[in-house]
């Protein structure tokens, strides 16, 4: 049994670090108490492979792999693999995640080449749940998930007395968020964040940081780390999820609550946490999720300020004529709201599952009303904080 495999920059002079995925030479098949994975690539690229527990997943990261936007699902013929997906993870890296129906550990992996290109072969074998758990975990590379604002290039030029607003466009990369009519929440929220950033930057003394500035995946805890690294004065997470079962519509603003809230809120929270699971984040090492007495003490200070800010966003949205949810002020146990050192809010700008909301969100003019409301609420918050 192998814990993980990392192949970096071998034959650095000959590796082009750029390869195409070839679905015709790729397959995932059941064997006897095993699973065999073959991936056709046009060339050798650096990769890493490891398993994660709770839920059980196999993660393959490739540097410089172009999947051509092709879904990985059609190559899966194995019953032991319930789902498989591709997506951008961190800049320059593509992640493939397989959901495992059984404890299957990594036995061997290797790349061979012939005149058609490279072939990555991976073999998994059935193991006990205990052995799987013991072997699971990402390779020891603490910097891998810890993206910083500097690394993302999202930090404004700032002076020490600048008021720093961190905008957090939800989802991204391998986690697209809600998808309806060819619109993805991840893309829409990035546009929305850029529009809010542009308006905020016209306010004197305001610096804006985005937790992501392109379509890459950023784990939930890393979003808070970015805000902390940027010395955030305010953190605003932006979403437009889908909740058909609740016939949800209209804008709402969330602050942190200790309990899980009503069913609809619990579903929303679960959907956000699932993004990290789908993307193959190793949640066992996300230290920032640790909460304790110190965090609670700090939240006593930031909590009321977040609530006041959320209230003024709603008030400004009403002024702008934004279509509001019947209960626009809400609370939920969202991971991105757990930071204790700055006030955080999460805005559901509307629901992609609702036709009218979808139209309002896609239309730059009606989206402009949301942008104006948020910028006005930030200005008001700053005035009161002075
Ligand atoms: Zn979302």
CSV table of C-alpha atoms and ligand atoms in Angstrom, one decimal:
chain,number,residue,atom,x,y,z
A,1,UNK,CA,0.0,0.0,0.0
A,2,UNK,CA,1.3,3.5,-0.9
A,3,UNK,CA,0.3,6.6,1.0
A,4,UNK,CA,0.8,9.0,-1.9
A,5,UNK,CA,2.8,9.6,-5.1
A,6,UNK,CA,4.4,12.8,-6.1
A,7,UNK,CA,6.2,13.2,-9.4
A,8,UNK,CA,7.6,16.7,-9.9
A,9,UNK,CA,9.7,18.0,-12.8
A,10,UNK,CA,11.4,14.8,-13.7
A,11,UNK,CA,13.6,15.2,-16.8
A,12,UNK,CA,13.0,18.9,-16.5
A,13,UNK,CA,14.6,19.6,-19.8
A,14,UNK,CA,12.4,17.3,-21.8
A,15,UNK,CA,9.1,17.8,-20.0
A,16,UNK,CA,7.0,20.4,-21.7
A,17,UNK,CA,4.7,20.7,-18.6
A,18,UNK,CA,1.8,21.0,-21.1
A,19,UNK,CA,-0.3,18.1,-22.1
A,20,UNK,CA,-3.8,17.3,-23.4
A,21,UNK,CA,-6.2,14.8,-22.0
A,22,UNK,CA,-7.2,12.0,-24.4
A,23,UNK,CA,-10.5,10.4,-23.4
A,24,UNK,CA,-10.2,7.8,-26.2
A,25,UNK,CA,-7.2,6.2,-24.4
A,26,UNK,CA,-8.7,6.6,-20.9
A,27,UNK,CA,-10.9,4.3,-18.7
A,28,UNK,CA,-11.7,3.5,-15.1
A,29,UNK,CA,-12.6,-0.2,-14.7
A,30,UNK,CA,-13.5,-2.5,-11.8
A,31,UNK,CA,-11.2,-5.5,-11.3
A,32,UNK,CA,-11.3,-8.3,-8.7
A,33,UNK,CA,-11.3,-6.3,-5.4
A,34,UNK,CA,-9.6,-3.5,-7.3
A,35,UNK,CA,-9.9,-0.6,-9.7
A,36,UNK,CA,-7.7,0.1,-12.6
A,37,UNK,CA,-7.4,3.7,-13.9
A,38,UNK,CA,-5.8,4.6,-17.2
A,39,UNK,CA,-5.5,8.2,-18.4
A,40,UNK,CA,-4.3,9.0,-21.9
A,41,UNK,CA,-2.1,12.2,-22.0
A,42,UNK,CA,-0.4,13.8,-24.9
A,43,UNK,CA,2.8,14.1,-22.9
A,44,UNK,CA,4.3,13.6,-19.4
A,45,UNK,CA,3.4,16.2,-16.8
A,46,UNK,CA,4.2,16.5,-13.1
A,47,UNK,CA,1.4,14.9,-11.0
A,48,UNK,CA,0.5,13.9,-7.5
A,49,UNK,CA,-1.9,11.2,-6.3
A,50,UNK,CA,-3.4,10.6,-2.9
A,51,UNK,CA,-6.5,9.4,-1.1
A,52,UNK,CA,-8.7,11.3,1.4
A,53,UNK,CA,-11.1,9.9,4.0
A,54,UNK,CA,-14.6,11.0,5.1
A,55,UNK,CA,-15.8,10.8,2.4
A,56,UNK,CA,-13.4,8.5,0.6
A,57,UNK,CA,-11.9,10.0,-2.5
A,58,UNK,CA,-8.9,9.6,-4.8
A,59,UNK,CA,-7.3,12.9,-5.9
A,60,UNK,CA,-5.0,13.3,-8.9
A,61,UNK,CA,-3.3,16.7,-9.5
A,62,UNK,CA,-1.7,17.4,-12.8
A,63,UNK,CA,0.5,20.4,-13.7
A,64,UNK,CA,-0.2,21.9,-17.1
A,65,UNK,CA,-2.9,19.5,-18.1
A,66,UNK,CA,-5.5,20.8,-20.6
A,67,UNK,CA,-8.7,18.8,-20.3
A,68,UNK,CA,-10.3,20.8,-23.1
A,69,UNK,CA,-13.4,21.2,-21.0
A,70,UNK,CA,-14.2,17.5,-21.5
A,71,UNK,CA,-16.2,15.9,-18.7
A,72,UNK,CA,-14.4,12.9,-17.0
A,73,UNK,CA,-17.6,11.1,-16.3
A,74,UNK,CA,-17.9,9.1,-19.6
A,75,UNK,CA,-14.7,7.1,-18.9
A,76,UNK,CA,-16.0,5.7,-15.6
A,77,UNK,CA,-17.1,2.1,-16.0
A,78,UNK,CA,-16.4,1.1,-12.4
A,79,UNK,CA,-19.1,0.4,-9.8
A,80,UNK,CA,-16.5,1.1,-7.1
A,81,UNK,CA,-16.2,4.7,-8.4
A,82,UNK,CA,-19.5,6.6,-7.9
A,83,UNK,CA,-18.4,9.9,-9.5
A,84,UNK,CA,-15.4,11.5,-11.2
A,85,UNK,CA,-14.7,15.1,-12.2
A,86,UNK,CA,-12.0,17.4,-13.5
A,87,UNK,CA,-11.5,21.1,-12.8
A,88,UNK,CA,-8.9,23.8,-12.3
A,89,UNK,CA,-7.6,23.7,-8.8
A,90,UNK,CA,-4.7,26.1,-8.2
A,91,UNK,CA,-3.1,28.2,-10.9
A,92,UNK,CA,-1.5,25.9,-13.5
A,93,UNK,CA,-2.9,22.7,-11.9
A,94,UNK,CA,-5.9,20.6,-12.9
A,95,UNK,CA,-7.5,18.3,-10.3
A,96,UNK,CA,-9.3,15.0,-10.9
A,97,UNK,CA,-11.4,13.7,-8.0
A,98,UNK,CA,-12.9,10.2,-7.9
A,99,UNK,CA,-15.6,9.4,-5.2
A,100,UNK,CA,-14.9,5.9,-3.9
A,101,UNK,CA,-17.8,3.6,-2.9
A,102,UNK,CA,-15.4,1.4,-0.9
A,103,UNK,CA,-12.0,1.7,0.9
A,104,UNK,CA,-9.6,1.3,-2.0
A,105,UNK,CA,-6.0,2.2,-1.4
A,106,UNK,CA,-3.2,3.2,-3.8
A,107,UNK,CA,-1.1,0.2,-4.8
A,108,UNK,CA,0.9,1.5,-7.8
A,109,UNK,CA,1.0,4.3,-10.3
A,110,UNK,CA,3.3,5.1,-13.2
A,111,UNK,CA,3.5,6.7,-16.6
A,112,UNK,CA,4.6,5.0,-19.8
A,113,UNK,CA,5.1,6.6,-23.2
A,114,UNK,CA,4.8,5.4,-26.7
A,115,UNK,CA,4.2,7.1,-30.1
A,116,UNK,CA,0.7,8.1,-29.1
A,117,UNK,CA,1.9,10.0,-26.0
A,118,UNK,CA,1.9,9.2,-22.3
A,119,UNK,CA,-0.3,6.8,-20.4
A,120,UNK,CA,-0.8,7.1,-16.6
A,121,UNK,CA,-1.8,3.8,-15.0
A,122,UNK,CA,-3.1,3.7,-11.4
A,123,UNK,CA,-4.1,0.6,-9.5
A,124,UNK,CA,-6.2,0.7,-6.3
A,125,UNK,CA,-7.0,-2.4,-4.2
A,126,UNK,CA,-9.7,-3.1,-1.6
A,127,UNK,CA,-8.5,-2.6,2.0
A,128,UNK,CA,-10.1,-2.4,5.4
A,129,UNK,CA,-11.6,0.8,6.5
A,130,UNK,CA,-8.9,1.2,9.1
A,131,UNK,CA,-6.1,0.7,6.6
A,132,UNK,CA,-7.7,3.1,4.2
A,133,UNK,CA,-8.0,5.7,7.0
A,134,UNK,CA,-4.3,5.2,8.0
A,135,UNK,CA,-3.1,5.7,4.4
A,136,UNK,CA,-5.3,8.7,3.6
A,137,UNK,CA,-4.1,12.3,3.6
A,138,UNK,CA,-2.6,14.8,1.2
A,139,UNK,CA,1.2,14.8,0.7
A,140,UNK,CA,3.1,16.9,3.2
A,141,UNK,CA,3.3,20.2,1.4
A,142,UNK,CA,1.9,22.8,3.8
A,143,UNK,CA,2.0,25.6,1.2
A,144,UNK,CA,-0.2,23.8,-1.3
A,145,UNK,CA,-3.6,25.0,-0.1
A,146,UNK,CA,-2.4,28.1,1.7
A,147,UNK,CA,-3.0,30.6,-1.1
A,148,UNK,CA,-2.3,34.2,0.0
A,149,UNK,CA,-3.6,37.5,-1.4
A,150,UNK,CA,0.0,38.2,-2.7
A,151,UNK,CA,0.2,34.9,-4.5
A,152,UNK,CA,-3.1,35.7,-6.1
A,153,UNK,CA,-2.0,39.2,-7.1
A,154,UNK,CA,-5.3,40.5,-5.8
A,155,UNK,CA,-4.0,43.1,-3.3
A,156,UNK,CA,-4.4,46.8,-4.0
A,157,UNK,CA,-1.7,49.2,-3.3
A,158,UNK,CA,-2.5,50.3,0.2
A,159,UNK,CA,-1.3,52.7,2.9
A,160,UNK,CA,-1.4,51.6,6.6
A,161,UNK,CA,-4.6,53.5,7.3
A,162,UNK,CA,-6.4,52.1,4.3
A,163,UNK,CA,-9.8,50.5,5.0
A,164,UNK,CA,-9.5,47.0,3.6
A,165,UNK,CA,-12.6,45.3,2.1
A,166,UNK,CA,-12.1,41.6,1.2
A,167,UNK,CA,-14.6,40.4,-1.5
A,168,UNK,CA,-15.0,36.7,-1.7
A,169,UNK,CA,-16.6,35.5,-5.0
A,170,UNK,CA,-18.1,32.1,-4.1
A,171,UNK,CA,-16.9,28.8,-5.6
A,172,UNK,CA,-14.5,28.6,-8.6
A,173,UNK,CA,-12.5,26.1,-10.6
A,174,UNK,CA,-13.5,22.5,-9.9
A,175,UNK,CA,-16.4,23.8,-7.8
A,176,UNK,CA,-18.6,25.8,-10.1
A,177,UNK,CA,-21.4,26.3,-7.5
A,178,UNK,CA,-25.0,26.5,-8.8
A,179,UNK,CA,-25.4,26.0,-12.6
A,180,UNK,CA,-28.6,27.0,-14.6
A,181,UNK,CA,-29.1,27.8,-18.3
A,182,UNK,CA,-25.3,27.8,-18.9
A,183,UNK,CA,-24.7,30.3,-16.1
A,184,UNK,CA,-22.5,29.3,-13.3
A,185,UNK,CA,-22.5,30.9,-9.9
A,186,UNK,CA,-18.7,30.9,-9.9
A,187,UNK,CA,-18.4,33.0,-13.1
A,188,UNK,CA,-21.3,35.3,-12.2
A,189,UNK,CA,-20.0,36.0,-8.7
A,190,UNK,CA,-16.5,36.9,-10.1
A,191,UNK,CA,-18.1,39.5,-12.4
A,192,UNK,CA,-20.2,40.8,-9.5
A,193,UNK,CA,-17.1,41.1,-7.2
A,194,UNK,CA,-15.2,43.0,-9.9
A,195,UNK,CA,-18.1,45.4,-10.3
A,196,UNK,CA,-18.3,46.0,-6.5
A,197,UNK,CA,-14.5,46.3,-6.3
A,198,UNK,CA,-14.5,49.0,-9.1
A,199,UNK,CA,-17.1,51.1,-7.2
A,200,UNK,CA,-15.4,50.7,-3.8
A,201,UNK,CA,-12.1,51.8,-5.3
A,202,UNK,CA,-13.7,55.2,-6.1
A,203,UNK,CA,-14.1,55.7,-2.3
A,204,UNK,CA,-11.2,57.5,-0.8
A,205,UNK,CA,-8.9,55.3,1.4
A,206,UNK,CA,-10.5,52.0,0.5
A,207,UNK,CA,-8.4,49.1,-0.6
A,208,UNK,CA,-10.0,46.0,-2.1
A,209,UNK,CA,-8.8,42.4,-2.1
A,210,UNK,CA,-10.5,39.5,-4.0
A,211,UNK,CA,-10.1,36.0,-2.6
A,212,UNK,CA,-9.8,34.9,-6.2
A,213,UNK,CA,-9.4,36.9,-9.4
A,214,UNK,CA,-10.0,34.1,-11.9
A,215,UNK,CA,-11.7,30.7,-12.3
A,216,UNK,CA,-9.5,28.8,-9.8
A,217,UNK,CA,-10.6,26.9,-6.7
A,218,UNK,CA,-9.9,28.4,-3.3
A,219,UNK,CA,-10.8,26.3,-0.2
A,220,UNK,CA,-13.1,27.9,2.3
A,221,UNK,CA,-10.5,28.1,5.1
A,222,UNK,CA,-8.0,29.7,2.6
A,223,UNK,CA,-10.5,32.5,1.9
A,224,UNK,CA,-10.3,33.5,5.5
A,225,UNK,CA,-6.5,33.2,5.5
A,226,UNK,CA,-6.3,35.5,2.6
A,227,UNK,CA,-8.5,38.1,4.4
A,228,UNK,CA,-6.4,37.7,7.5
A,229,UNK,CA,-3.2,38.2,5.5
A,230,UNK,CA,-4.6,41.3,4.0
A,231,UNK,CA,-5.6,42.8,7.4
A,232,UNK,CA,-9.3,42.9,6.4
A,233,UNK,CA,-11.6,45.4,8.0
A,234,UNK,CA,-14.7,43.8,6.4
A,235,UNK,CA,-15.2,40.4,4.6
A,236,UNK,CA,-18.0,40.0,2.1
A,237,UNK,CA,-18.7,36.6,0.6
A,238,UNK,CA,-20.8,36.6,-2.6
A,239,UNK,CA,-23.2,33.9,-3.7
A,240,UNK,CA,-26.2,33.1,-5.8
A,241,UNK,CA,-27.1,29.5,-5.1
A,242,UNK,CA,-29.9,27.2,-6.3
A,243,UNK,CA,-32.6,26.0,-3.9
A,244,UNK,CA,-35.4,24.6,-6.0
A,245,UNK,CA,-36.9,22.5,-3.2
A,246,UNK,CA,-37.6,25.7,-1.2
A,247,UNK,CA,-38.8,27.8,-4.1
A,248,UNK,CA,-36.3,30.4,-2.8
A,249,UNK,CA,-36.0,33.9,-4.3
A,250,UNK,CA,-34.7,37.4,-3.6
A,251,UNK,CA,-31.6,38.7,-1.9
A,252,UNK,CA,-30.6,38.0,1.7
A,253,UNK,CA,-27.7,38.6,3.9
A,254,UNK,CA,-26.2,36.1,6.4
A,255,UNK,CA,-24.2,36.5,9.5
A,256,UNK,CA,-22.8,33.6,11.6
A,257,UNK,CA,-25.0,31.7,13.9
A,258,UNK,CA,-23.9,28.9,16.3
A,259,UNK,CA,-26.9,26.7,15.4
A,260,UNK,CA,-27.6,25.3,12.0
A,261,UNK,CA,-30.8,27.3,11.4
A,262,UNK,CA,-33.9,26.1,9.5
A,263,UNK,CA,-33.9,23.5,6.8
A,264,UNK,CA,-33.3,25.8,3.9
A,265,UNK,CA,-30.3,27.5,5.6
A,266,UNK,CA,-28.9,24.0,6.6
A,267,UNK,CA,-29.2,23.0,2.9
A,268,UNK,CA,-27.4,26.1,1.8
A,269,UNK,CA,-24.6,25.6,4.4
A,270,UNK,CA,-24.3,22.0,3.4
A,271,UNK,CA,-24.0,22.9,-0.3
A,272,UNK,CA,-21.2,25.3,0.4
A,273,UNK,CA,-19.2,22.9,2.6
A,274,UNK,CA,-19.7,20.2,-0.1
A,275,UNK,CA,-17.8,22.4,-2.6
A,276,UNK,CA,-14.6,21.6,-0.6
A,277,UNK,CA,-15.4,17.9,-0.5
A,278,UNK,CA,-16.1,17.7,-4.2
A,279,UNK,CA,-12.9,19.5,-4.9
A,280,UNK,CA,-10.9,17.0,-2.8
A,281,UNK,CA,-9.8,19.4,0.0
A,282,UNK,CA,-8.2,17.6,3.0
A,283,UNK,CA,-10.5,18.9,5.7
A,284,UNK,CA,-8.5,17.1,8.4
A,285,UNK,CA,-5.7,19.7,8.2
A,286,UNK,CA,-7.7,22.9,7.9
A,287,UNK,CA,-6.5,24.5,11.1
A,288,UNK,CA,-8.4,27.7,10.6
A,289,UNK,CA,-11.6,25.8,11.3
A,290,UNK,CA,-10.6,25.2,14.9
A,291,UNK,CA,-12.8,27.3,17.1
A,292,UNK,CA,-12.3,27.9,20.8
A,293,UNK,CA,-12.8,30.2,23.7
A,294,UNK,CA,-10.5,32.9,22.2
A,295,UNK,CA,-12.4,32.8,18.9
A,296,UNK,CA,-15.7,33.2,20.8
A,297,UNK,CA,-14.3,36.2,22.8
A,298,UNK,CA,-13.1,37.9,19.6
A,299,UNK,CA,-16.5,37.2,18.0
A,300,UNK,CA,-18.2,39.1,20.8
A,301,UNK,CA,-16.6,42.2,19.3
A,302,UNK,CA,-16.9,41.4,15.6
A,303,UNK,CA,-20.3,39.7,15.8
A,304,UNK,CA,-22.4,42.9,16.6
A,305,UNK,CA,-20.5,44.8,13.9
A,306,UNK,CA,-21.2,42.2,11.3
A,307,UNK,CA,-24.9,42.3,12.2
A,308,UNK,CA,-25.0,46.1,12.0
A,309,UNK,CA,-23.3,45.9,8.6
A,310,UNK,CA,-25.7,43.2,7.4
A,311,UNK,CA,-28.6,45.4,8.5
A,312,UNK,CA,-27.4,48.4,6.5
A,313,UNK,CA,-26.8,46.3,3.4
A,314,UNK,CA,-30.5,45.3,3.5
A,315,UNK,CA,-31.5,48.9,4.1
A,316,UNK,CA,-29.5,50.1,1.1
A,317,UNK,CA,-30.8,47.2,-1.0
A,318,UNK,CA,-34.4,48.4,-0.2
A,319,UNK,CA,-33.4,52.0,-1.1
A,320,UNK,CA,-32.1,50.7,-4.5
A,321,UNK,CA,-35.2,48.7,-5.2
A,322,UNK,CA,-33.4,45.3,-5.1
A,323,UNK,CA,-35.8,42.3,-5.0
A,324,UNK,CA,-35.5,41.1,-1.4
A,325,UNK,CA,-36.2,37.7,0.1
A,326,UNK,CA,-39.2,37.6,2.4
A,327,UNK,CA,-36.8,37.2,5.3
A,328,UNK,CA,-33.7,39.1,4.1
A,329,UNK,CA,-31.7,39.0,7.4
A,330,UNK,CA,-30.6,35.5,8.1
A,331,UNK,CA,-28.0,33.6,10.1
A,332,UNK,CA,-26.2,30.3,9.3
A,333,UNK,CA,-23.1,28.3,10.3
A,334,UNK,CA,-21.1,29.0,7.1
A,335,UNK,CA,-17.4,28.3,7.4
A,336,UNK,CA,-16.4,31.5,5.7
A,337,UNK,CA,-18.1,33.5,8.5
A,338,UNK,CA,-16.0,31.8,11.3
A,339,UNK,CA,-13.2,34.3,11.4
A,340,UNK,CA,-13.1,36.2,14.7
A,341,UNK,CA,-10.7,39.0,13.8
A,342,UNK,CA,-12.9,40.9,11.3
A,343,UNK,CA,-16.7,41.2,10.7
A,344,UNK,CA,-17.9,38.8,8.0
A,345,UNK,CA,-21.2,38.7,6.0
A,346,UNK,CA,-22.4,36.3,3.3
A,347,UNK,CA,-24.7,37.8,0.6
A,348,UNK,CA,-27.0,35.6,-1.4
A,349,UNK,CA,-27.6,38.0,-4.2
A,350,UNK,CA,-30.5,36.0,-5.4
A,351,UNK,CA,-31.1,32.3,-6.5
A,352,UNK,CA,-30.0,30.9,-9.8
A,353,UNK,CA,-32.9,28.4,-9.4
A,354,UNK,CA,-35.5,31.2,-9.7
A,355,UNK,CA,-36.1,32.6,-13.2
A,356,UNK,CA,-36.8,36.2,-12.2
A,357,UNK,CA,-33.7,36.3,-9.9
A,358,UNK,CA,-31.6,34.7,-12.7
A,359,UNK,CA,-32.7,37.4,-15.1
A,360,UNK,CA,-31.9,40.1,-12.5
A,361,UNK,CA,-28.5,38.7,-11.8
A,362,UNK,CA,-27.4,38.4,-15.4
A,363,UNK,CA,-28.6,41.9,-16.3
A,364,UNK,CA,-25.8,44.3,-15.6
A,365,UNK,CA,-28.3,47.1,-14.9
A,366,UNK,CA,-30.2,45.3,-12.2
A,367,UNK,CA,-27.0,43.9,-10.8
A,368,UNK,CA,-25.8,47.5,-10.6
A,369,UNK,CA,-28.5,48.1,-8.0
A,370,UNK,CA,-26.9,45.4,-5.8
A,371,UNK,CA,-23.4,46.8,-6.4
A,372,UNK,CA,-24.6,50.3,-5.4
A,373,UNK,CA,-26.3,49.1,-2.3
A,374,UNK,CA,-23.2,47.2,-1.1
A,375,UNK,CA,-20.9,50.1,-1.8
A,376,UNK,CA,-23.2,52.5,0.1
A,377,UNK,CA,-23.4,50.1,3.1
A,378,UNK,CA,-19.5,49.9,3.2
A,379,UNK,CA,-19.3,53.7,3.1
A,380,UNK,CA,-21.8,54.0,6.0
A,381,UNK,CA,-20.0,51.3,8.0
A,382,UNK,CA,-16.7,53.2,7.6
A,383,UNK,CA,-18.4,56.5,8.7
A,384,UNK,CA,-19.7,54.9,11.8
A,385,UNK,CA,-16.4,53.1,12.6
A,386,UNK,CA,-14.5,56.4,12.6
B,1,LIG,ZN1,-22.7,29.6,-3.4
